[in-house]
CSV table of C-alpha atoms and ligand atoms in Angstrom, one decimal:
chain,number,residue,atom,x,y,z
A,1500,UNK,CA,113.0,108.2,110.6
A,1501,UNK,CA,111.7,105.5,113.1
A,1502,UNK,CA,108.5,107.0,113.8
A,1503,UNK,CA,105.6,108.6,112.3
A,1504,UNK,CA,105.5,112.0,113.6
A,1505,UNK,CA,104.0,115.6,113.1
A,1506,UNK,CA,100.6,114.0,111.1
A,1507,UNK,CA,97.5,114.4,110.8
A,1508,UNK,CA,95.9,111.0,110.4
A,1509,UNK,CA,92.5,109.7,110.7
A,1510,UNK,CA,92.0,106.4,111.4
A,1511,UNK,CA,88.3,105.2,111.7
A,1512,UNK,CA,87.3,101.1,113.5
A,1513,UNK,CA,89.3,103.6,116.2
A,1514,UNK,CA,87.9,102.7,118.8
A,1515,UNK,CA,88.8,99.5,119.6
A,1516,UNK,CA,91.6,96.3,118.7
A,1517,UNK,CA,94.1,97.1,115.6
A,1518,UNK,CA,92.6,100.6,115.5
A,1519,UNK,CA,93.1,101.5,119.2
A,1520,UNK,CA,96.7,100.5,119.2
A,1521,UNK,CA,97.7,102.2,115.9
A,1522,UNK,CA,95.7,105.6,117.4
A,1523,UNK,CA,97.6,105.5,120.3
A,1524,UNK,CA,100.9,104.9,118.9
A,1525,UNK,CA,100.2,107.8,116.3
A,1526,UNK,CA,99.6,109.9,119.5
A,1527,UNK,CA,103.0,109.2,121.3
A,1528,UNK,CA,105.1,110.2,117.9
A,1529,UNK,CA,103.5,113.7,118.1
A,1530,UNK,CA,101.0,113.0,115.3
A,1531,UNK,CA,97.4,114.6,115.1
A,1532,UNK,CA,94.8,112.3,115.6
A,1533,UNK,CA,91.2,111.8,114.1
A,1534,UNK,CA,89.7,108.9,115.5
A,1535,UNK,CA,86.6,106.8,114.8
A,1536,UNK,CA,84.1,104.6,115.1
A,1537,UNK,CA,80.0,104.5,115.9
A,1538,UNK,CA,80.4,103.8,119.9
A,1539,UNK,CA,81.7,107.8,121.1
A,1540,UNK,CA,81.8,106.5,124.8
A,1541,UNK,CA,85.2,103.7,123.8
A,1542,UNK,CA,86.2,106.5,121.6
A,1543,UNK,CA,86.8,108.8,124.6
A,1544,UNK,CA,88.7,106.8,126.4
A,1545,UNK,CA,90.7,106.4,123.5
A,1546,UNK,CA,90.9,109.8,123.7
A,1547,UNK,CA,91.6,110.1,127.7
A,1548,UNK,CA,95.9,109.1,125.8
A,1549,UNK,CA,96.1,111.9,124.9
A,1550,UNK,CA,93.7,114.3,124.5
A,1551,UNK,CA,95.5,117.5,123.2
A,1552,UNK,CA,96.3,115.3,120.2
A,1553,UNK,CA,93.9,112.7,119.3
A,1554,UNK,CA,90.4,114.3,118.2
A,1555,UNK,CA,86.3,112.4,118.1
A,1556,UNK,CA,84.5,111.6,114.9
A,1557,UNK,CA,82.3,109.6,115.9
A,1558,UNK,CA,80.3,107.9,112.7
A,1559,UNK,CA,79.7,104.6,110.5
A,1560,UNK,CA,81.5,103.4,107.9
A,1561,UNK,CA,78.5,102.0,106.1
A,1562,UNK,CA,76.4,104.9,105.9
A,1563,UNK,CA,76.2,106.7,102.2
A,1564,UNK,CA,75.1,109.6,103.2
A,1565,UNK,CA,75.5,109.9,107.3
A,1566,UNK,CA,79.3,109.6,105.9
A,1567,UNK,CA,78.5,112.1,103.5
A,1568,UNK,CA,77.7,114.8,106.5
A,1569,UNK,CA,80.5,113.1,108.5
A,1570,UNK,CA,83.5,114.7,105.5
A,1571,UNK,CA,82.3,118.3,107.2
A,1572,UNK,CA,82.6,117.4,110.4
A,1573,UNK,CA,85.9,116.1,109.5
A,1574,UNK,CA,86.7,119.3,107.3
A,1575,UNK,CA,85.5,121.3,110.5
A,1576,UNK,CA,88.2,119.3,112.6
A,1577,UNK,CA,91.4,119.5,110.1
A,1578,UNK,CA,92.0,122.0,106.7
A,1579,UNK,CA,94.5,119.2,105.3
A,1580,UNK,CA,95.1,115.0,106.1
A,1581,UNK,CA,98.1,113.3,105.5
A,1582,UNK,CA,97.2,109.6,106.2
A,1583,UNK,CA,92.8,108.0,106.1
A,1584,UNK,CA,93.2,104.4,108.1
A,1585,UNK,CA,90.3,102.9,106.9
A,1586,UNK,CA,90.4,100.5,109.4
A,1587,UNK,CA,86.4,99.9,110.3
A,1588,UNK,CA,85.8,96.1,109.9
A,1589,UNK,CA,83.0,93.0,111.3
A,1590,UNK,CA,83.6,90.0,110.7
A,1591,UNK,CA,80.3,87.1,110.1
A,1592,UNK,CA,82.0,83.5,109.8
A,1593,UNK,CA,79.2,81.3,107.5
A,1594,UNK,CA,78.5,78.7,109.8
A,1595,UNK,CA,77.2,75.6,107.7
A,1596,UNK,CA,77.5,77.0,104.4
A,1597,UNK,CA,73.6,79.0,104.9
A,1598,UNK,CA,74.4,82.0,102.2
A,1599,UNK,CA,72.5,84.4,104.3
A,1600,UNK,CA,72.8,87.3,101.6
A,1601,UNK,CA,72.1,89.9,103.7
A,1602,UNK,CA,74.8,88.4,106.4
A,1603,UNK,CA,77.1,89.0,103.5
A,1604,UNK,CA,75.8,92.8,102.7
A,1605,UNK,CA,76.2,93.9,106.5
A,1606,UNK,CA,80.0,92.1,106.2
A,1607,UNK,CA,80.5,94.6,102.3
A,1608,UNK,CA,79.2,97.1,103.8
A,1609,UNK,CA,81.7,97.7,106.8
A,1610,UNK,CA,84.6,96.1,105.0
A,1611,UNK,CA,84.6,97.3,101.3
A,1612,UNK,CA,81.9,100.4,101.5
A,1613,UNK,CA,82.5,101.5,104.0
A,1614,UNK,CA,86.4,101.6,102.7
A,1615,UNK,CA,85.1,103.1,99.7
A,1616,UNK,CA,82.6,105.1,102.0
A,1617,UNK,CA,85.4,106.9,103.9
A,1618,UNK,CA,88.1,107.4,100.8
A,1619,UNK,CA,85.2,109.5,99.3
A,1620,UNK,CA,85.5,112.3,102.3
A,1621,UNK,CA,88.8,112.5,103.0
A,1622,UNK,CA,89.6,113.0,99.3
A,1623,UNK,CA,89.4,116.6,99.2
A,1624,UNK,CA,91.8,116.8,102.4
A,1625,UNK,CA,94.6,114.5,100.8
A,1626,UNK,CA,94.8,116.6,98.0
A,1627,UNK,CA,95.9,118.7,100.6
A,1628,UNK,CA,98.9,117.3,101.5
A,1629,UNK,CA,102.0,116.8,100.2
A,1630,UNK,CA,102.5,113.5,100.3
A,1631,UNK,CA,99.3,111.3,101.3
A,1632,UNK,CA,98.7,107.9,101.6
A,1633,UNK,CA,95.1,106.6,101.7
A,1634,UNK,CA,95.9,102.7,103.5
A,1635,UNK,CA,92.9,100.4,103.8
A,1636,UNK,CA,93.6,96.6,106.3
A,1637,UNK,CA,92.5,93.8,104.7
A,1638,UNK,CA,93.3,90.0,105.7
A,1639,UNK,CA,95.3,87.5,105.4
A,1640,UNK,CA,92.0,85.6,104.2
A,1641,UNK,CA,92.0,86.9,101.5
A,1642,UNK,CA,94.7,85.0,99.9
A,1643,UNK,CA,93.3,81.8,100.0
A,1644,UNK,CA,90.6,80.5,100.4
A,1645,UNK,CA,88.8,79.8,103.9
A,1646,UNK,CA,86.4,78.0,105.0
A,1647,UNK,CA,83.2,79.8,106.2
A,1648,UNK,CA,84.7,83.0,105.8
A,1649,UNK,CA,82.5,83.6,102.1
A,1650,UNK,CA,81.5,86.8,103.7
A,1651,UNK,CA,84.1,87.7,105.3
A,1652,UNK,CA,87.4,86.7,102.8
A,1653,UNK,CA,85.6,88.2,99.8
A,1654,UNK,CA,85.1,91.7,101.4
A,1655,UNK,CA,88.4,92.2,102.1
A,1656,UNK,CA,89.8,90.3,99.1
A,1657,UNK,CA,87.2,93.4,97.1
A,1658,UNK,CA,88.9,96.2,99.0
A,1659,UNK,CA,91.4,94.9,97.7
A,1660,UNK,CA,91.0,95.1,93.7
A,1661,UNK,CA,89.1,97.8,94.9
A,1662,UNK,CA,92.4,99.2,96.3
A,1663,UNK,CA,94.8,98.3,92.7
A,1664,UNK,CA,92.6,100.4,91.3
A,1665,UNK,CA,92.9,103.2,92.7
A,1666,UNK,CA,96.1,102.4,92.9
A,1667,UNK,CA,96.9,102.5,89.0
A,1668,UNK,CA,93.6,105.3,87.9
A,1669,UNK,CA,96.1,107.8,90.4
A,1670,UNK,CA,98.8,106.7,89.5
A,1671,UNK,CA,99.7,110.1,88.6
A,1672,UNK,CA,99.7,112.4,91.9
A,1673,UNK,CA,101.2,111.4,94.3
A,1674,UNK,CA,98.7,109.5,96.4
A,1675,UNK,CA,100.2,106.3,98.5
A,1676,UNK,CA,97.4,103.5,98.3
A,1677,UNK,CA,98.5,101.4,101.2
A,1678,UNK,CA,96.7,97.9,101.0
A,1679,UNK,CA,97.6,96.1,104.8
A,1680,UNK,CA,97.6,92.1,105.5
A,1681,UNK,CA,96.9,91.3,108.9
A,1682,UNK,CA,96.8,88.0,110.6
A,1683,UNK,CA,95.4,86.5,113.7
A,1684,UNK,CA,96.0,90.0,116.2
A,1685,UNK,CA,93.8,89.2,119.2
A,1686,UNK,CA,91.4,91.8,119.7
A,1687,UNK,CA,86.8,91.9,120.2
A,1688,UNK,CA,86.8,90.9,116.0
A,1689,UNK,CA,88.9,86.7,117.6
A,1690,UNK,CA,87.5,86.5,120.6
A,1691,UNK,CA,84.7,84.1,119.2
A,1692,UNK,CA,87.3,82.5,117.4
A,1693,UNK,CA,86.8,78.8,117.7
A,1694,UNK,CA,89.8,77.7,116.6
A,1695,UNK,CA,93.2,77.9,116.8
A,1696,UNK,CA,95.3,81.4,115.9
A,1697,UNK,CA,98.3,80.3,115.1
A,1698,UNK,CA,101.3,83.0,115.9
A,1699,UNK,CA,98.6,85.6,117.0
A,1700,UNK,CA,99.4,89.0,117.8
A,1701,UNK,CA,99.0,91.6,120.7
A,1702,UNK,CA,97.2,95.1,118.8
A,1703,UNK,CA,100.6,96.7,119.9
A,1704,UNK,CA,102.5,93.9,117.6
A,1705,UNK,CA,99.9,95.1,115.1
A,1706,UNK,CA,100.4,98.3,115.5
A,1707,UNK,CA,104.0,98.6,115.5
A,1708,UNK,CA,104.3,95.9,112.6
A,1709,UNK,CA,101.9,99.0,110.1
A,1710,UNK,CA,103.7,101.9,111.0
A,1711,UNK,CA,106.7,100.3,109.6
A,1712,UNK,CA,105.7,99.5,106.8
A,1713,UNK,CA,104.3,103.2,106.3
A,1714,UNK,CA,107.6,104.7,106.5
A,1715,UNK,CA,109.1,102.3,104.8
A,1716,UNK,CA,106.5,102.6,102.3
A,1717,UNK,CA,105.7,99.9,101.5
A,1718,UNK,CA,102.4,99.4,99.2
A,1719,UNK,CA,101.2,96.1,101.0
A,1720,UNK,CA,102.0,96.1,104.1
A,1721,UNK,CA,101.7,91.9,105.7
A,1722,UNK,CA,102.0,90.1,108.7
A,1723,UNK,CA,103.8,88.2,110.5
A,1724,UNK,CA,105.2,86.1,108.1
A,1725,UNK,CA,105.1,83.5,109.5
A,1726,UNK,CA,101.6,82.9,108.4
A,1727,UNK,CA,101.9,85.7,105.2
A,1728,UNK,CA,103.7,83.4,103.6
A,1729,UNK,CA,103.6,80.3,103.7
A,1730,UNK,CA,99.0,81.5,102.9
A,1731,UNK,CA,101.2,83.0,100.0
A,1732,UNK,CA,102.4,80.4,98.5
A,1733,UNK,CA,98.7,78.1,98.6
A,1734,UNK,CA,97.6,81.2,97.4
A,1735,UNK,CA,100.3,80.9,94.3
A,1736,UNK,CA,100.0,76.4,94.0
A,1737,UNK,CA,95.6,76.5,94.6
A,1738,UNK,CA,95.3,73.1,93.8
A,1739,UNK,CA,97.8,72.0,96.7
A,1740,UNK,CA,95.2,74.1,99.1
A,1741,UNK,CA,92.7,72.8,98.0
A,1742,UNK,CA,93.1,69.0,98.5
A,1743,UNK,CA,95.8,69.7,101.5
A,1744,UNK,CA,94.5,71.9,103.9
A,1745,UNK,CA,91.4,72.9,102.8
A,1746,UNK,CA,89.8,69.3,104.1
A,1747,UNK,CA,91.1,69.5,107.3
A,1748,UNK,CA,89.8,73.1,108.5
A,1749,UNK,CA,86.2,72.4,106.7
A,1750,UNK,CA,83.2,71.7,109.3
A,1751,UNK,CA,81.1,70.3,106.2
A,1752,UNK,CA,81.0,66.3,106.3
A,1753,UNK,CA,77.4,66.1,103.7
A,1754,UNK,CA,76.2,68.9,101.3
A,1755,UNK,CA,72.9,67.4,102.4
A,1756,UNK,CA,74.1,67.4,106.2
A,1757,UNK,CA,75.1,70.5,106.3
A,1758,UNK,CA,75.8,72.1,109.9
B,259,NAP,N1,91.6,90.3,113.9
B,259,NAP,C1,92.4,90.3,113.0
B,259,NAP,O1,93.0,89.1,113.7
B,259,NAP,C2,92.4,90.3,112.0
B,259,NAP,C3,92.8,90.1,111.1
B,259,NAP,C4,93.0,90.8,109.6
B,259,NAP,C5,91.8,91.7,109.5
B,259,NAP,N2,91.3,92.7,110.2
B,259,NAP,C6,90.4,93.2,110.5
B,259,NAP,O2,90.9,94.8,110.8
B,259,NAP,C7,89.8,95.5,111.3
B,259,NAP,C8,90.2,95.6,112.5
B,259,NAP,O3,89.8,95.1,113.0
B,259,NAP,P1,90.1,94.6,114.6
B,259,NAP,O4,90.5,92.8,114.9
B,259,NAP,O5,90.5,96.7,115.6
B,259,NAP,O6,88.4,94.4,115.6
B,259,NAP,P2,87.7,95.1,116.9
B,259,NAP,O7,88.0,95.6,117.8
B,259,NAP,O8,86.3,95.2,116.7
B,259,NAP,O9,88.0,97.3,116.1
B,259,NAP,C9,86.9,97.2,115.3
B,259,NAP,C10,86.3,98.5,115.1
B,259,NAP,O10,85.6,98.6,114.2
B,259,NAP,C11,84.6,99.9,114.1
B,259,NAP,N3,83.2,99.1,113.4
B,259,NAP,C12,82.6,98.7,113.5
B,259,NAP,N4,81.3,99.2,111.7
B,259,NAP,C13,82.2,99.8,112.0
B,259,NAP,C14,81.1,100.7,111.4
B,259,NAP,N5,80.5,100.4,110.5
B,259,NAP,N6,81.6,102.2,112.0
B,259,NAP,C15,82.2,103.4,112.1
B,259,NAP,N7,83.2,101.2,112.9
B,259,NAP,C16,82.8,100.4,112.9
B,259,NAP,C17,84.4,99.4,116.2
B,259,NAP,O11,84.0,100.5,116.7
B,259,NAP,P3,82.2,100.6,116.6
B,259,NAP,O12,81.8,99.0,116.7
B,259,NAP,O13,82.3,101.4,117.9
B,259,NAP,O14,81.9,101.1,115.8
B,259,NAP,C18,85.9,99.2,115.8
B,259,NAP,O15,86.0,100.3,116.4
B,259,NAP,C19,89.1,95.1,111.4
B,259,NAP,O16,88.9,95.6,109.3
B,259,NAP,C20,89.3,93.1,110.4
B,259,NAP,O17,88.5,93.1,109.1
B,259,NAP,C21,91.1,91.5,111.8
């Protein structure tokens, strides 16, 4: 099989970037795709690509109670889900290591608790599929500690552990849990990055990598390999990372004058 076809899929964070590209790709391949994000207008734009195969379900994945209501709406749209891709996410850098806990909470609310809320609503419908898949979009940034990425990287590392634990808990069931870890993708999220992003990919290329990884039944989908291999090397030899790479990247020169 060269494409995912004929599945019912729910994608969060599908109004732009990676989620949008994946939604368009899967709808093109005759899947029934339910797309979510907070903004309705941008979702409607995505739906225009395939009005009969794309349905909208706007929601804030970080809103615990709101998501319980969304579960009921989801069940009105479909009686089952074959695949869920929890892609909604955000990024805030901790410039100057200000340790602003409100910022950390916002990032965790979307990236970590958002995935939990998504899985909670999806599980009853995934249980009605013969080969259900729950995939969540983490990040290669969680492989090693990046300067300024304390909140973002930690939220994605926490997501990775959560997925592993769910995989262990459900290891005697048919649910497949997939951790997707992209490198740098050219999306609204990375538009404000003021540093060089090696091996930057388009959202369409990212969507292709995700679909290919899902088709191959991978549990972890890392891309691009030119970034994931060196990062995994440094993840293994961590002292090299902190000795040679981190000092070149950090913008903090002294504890007294953090900026
Ligand atoms: N771009 C990269 O280089 C990169 C690399 C690694 C991992 N990722 C991850 O990939 C995922 C998608 O990012 P992207 O780059 O495609 O960014 P993006 O274009 O900014 O997309 C983010 C999506 O998430 C939605 N969203 C954000 N907060 C939400 C919330 N609380 N509830 C519901 N939807 C929410 C946004 O729509 P609304 O704002 O309308 O809600 C949007 O649809 C994120 O999890 C990100 O961390 C990105």
